[in-house]
């Protein structure tokens, strides 16, 4: 069955994400066992700023489903650009899509990425669920490793392709926790590792958003020449604060997201 509606797309993405990464579903179920309701704050995607498969390409199904562009973000050090989108129904997850700025890398990386994108059938990018169809190219482990030296983000894209990079628990909606620190303690107590780059909690009440994340699950990936265990996806936690105007802050904070990106680094 072709996926043509937003509810079906969201369902497919959650099924694929939890099938590939054991960690998020285990944590999700731990929250349910406590009697908490889990609301999804946002889903994040990655791509390249290539004309064929950039942020705007991945945003299409969401824009067609009522989402609206809100704000953009620059990550100078990681050479990334991102946009976030919101749905008029505030229960729906926000969508955060980033792209790697290829022109800021050397010819080797640009050529390697071009080799990958060349394998993407042009018409496939117009499919409603392209953003969750996984990796549309063959890539060797050698290329993966070479990319990783220059950009962990590029390597992650090469290995995993188009799929949610993470889902995010909206901490405010968890009734049995007072704040994100209590959530982090609970996650660690249950044996999961948190990303502590830049401190476990990124952001602050002053910027109206605090975030934390697990370290990505390591999964076996079939490369064109061999199979290797590499970092896949992680689970994120977000606590939002009221702005002076009395509304909950709905945006993102670039300096925090910058560190969250490192949740998929192999070196950690
Ligand atoms: Ni996120």
mmCIF file with all atom_site columns, C-alpha atoms and ligand atoms in Angstrom, residues 41-45 96 165-168 209 211-213 234-238 240 252 257 260-261, ligand 1:
data_model
loop_
_atom_site.group_PDB
_atom_site.id
_atom_site.type_symbol
_atom_site.label_atom_id
_atom_site.label_alt_id
_atom_site.label_comp_id
_atom_site.label_asym_id
_atom_site.label_entity_id
_atom_site.label_seq_id
_atom_site.pdbx_PDB_ins_code
_atom_site.Cartn_x
_atom_site.Cartn_y
_atom_site.Cartn_z
_atom_site.occupancy
_atom_site.B_iso_or_equiv
_atom_site.pdbx_formal_charge
_atom_site.auth_seq_id
_atom_site.auth_comp_id
_atom_site.auth_asym_id
_atom_site.auth_atom_id
_atom_site.pdbx_PDB_model_num
ATOM   1  C  CA  . UNK A 1 41  ? 7.726  17.058 20.421 1.00 0.00 ? 41  UNK A CA  1
ATOM   2  C  CA  . UNK A 1 42  ? 9.482  16.788 17.083 1.00 0.00 ? 42  UNK A CA  1
ATOM   3  C  CA  . UNK A 1 43  ? 10.885 14.444 14.468 1.00 0.00 ? 43  UNK A CA  1
ATOM   4  C  CA  . UNK A 1 44  ? 14.251 15.278 12.896 1.00 0.00 ? 44  UNK A CA  1
ATOM   5  C  CA  . UNK A 1 45  ? 15.524 14.462 9.420  1.00 0.00 ? 45  UNK A CA  1
ATOM   6  C  CA  . UNK A 1 96  ? 13.045 19.664 11.974 1.00 0.00 ? 96  UNK A CA  1
ATOM   7  C  CA  . UNK A 1 165 ? 17.164 10.636 12.836 1.00 0.00 ? 165 UNK A CA  1
ATOM   8  C  CA  . UNK A 1 166 ? 15.256 10.905 16.124 1.00 0.00 ? 166 UNK A CA  1
ATOM   9  C  CA  . UNK A 1 167 ? 11.866 11.238 17.740 1.00 0.00 ? 167 UNK A CA  1
ATOM   10 C  CA  . UNK A 1 168 ? 11.552 13.437 20.831 1.00 0.00 ? 168 UNK A CA  1
ATOM   11 C  CA  . UNK A 1 209 ? 14.192 25.129 25.884 1.00 0.00 ? 209 UNK A CA  1
ATOM   12 C  CA  . UNK A 1 211 ? 17.075 19.227 25.636 1.00 0.00 ? 211 UNK A CA  1
ATOM   13 C  CA  . UNK A 1 212 ? 18.889 15.961 26.259 1.00 0.00 ? 212 UNK A CA  1
ATOM   14 C  CA  . UNK A 1 213 ? 19.321 12.760 24.284 1.00 0.00 ? 213 UNK A CA  1
ATOM   15 C  CA  . UNK A 1 234 ? 18.751 8.197  19.269 1.00 0.00 ? 234 UNK A CA  1
ATOM   16 C  CA  . UNK A 1 235 ? 15.834 9.336  21.435 1.00 0.00 ? 235 UNK A CA  1
ATOM   17 C  CA  . UNK A 1 236 ? 15.590 12.966 22.488 1.00 0.00 ? 236 UNK A CA  1
ATOM   18 C  CA  . UNK A 1 237 ? 13.872 14.735 25.398 1.00 0.00 ? 237 UNK A CA  1
ATOM   19 C  CA  . UNK A 1 238 ? 12.671 18.343 25.285 1.00 0.00 ? 238 UNK A CA  1
ATOM   20 C  CA  . UNK A 1 240 ? 9.805  23.837 26.891 1.00 0.00 ? 240 UNK A CA  1
ATOM   21 C  CA  . UNK A 1 252 ? 14.831 25.366 18.617 1.00 0.00 ? 252 UNK A CA  1
ATOM   22 C  CA  . UNK A 1 257 ? 21.072 21.335 18.698 1.00 0.00 ? 257 UNK A CA  1
ATOM   23 C  CA  . UNK A 1 260 ? 22.623 17.064 20.110 1.00 0.00 ? 260 UNK A CA  1
ATOM   24 C  CA  . UNK A 1 261 ? 23.864 16.293 16.578 1.00 0.00 ? 261 UNK A CA  1
HETATM 25 NI NI1 . LIG B 2 .   ? 15.875 17.173 18.023 1.00 0.00 ? 1   LIG B NI1 1
#
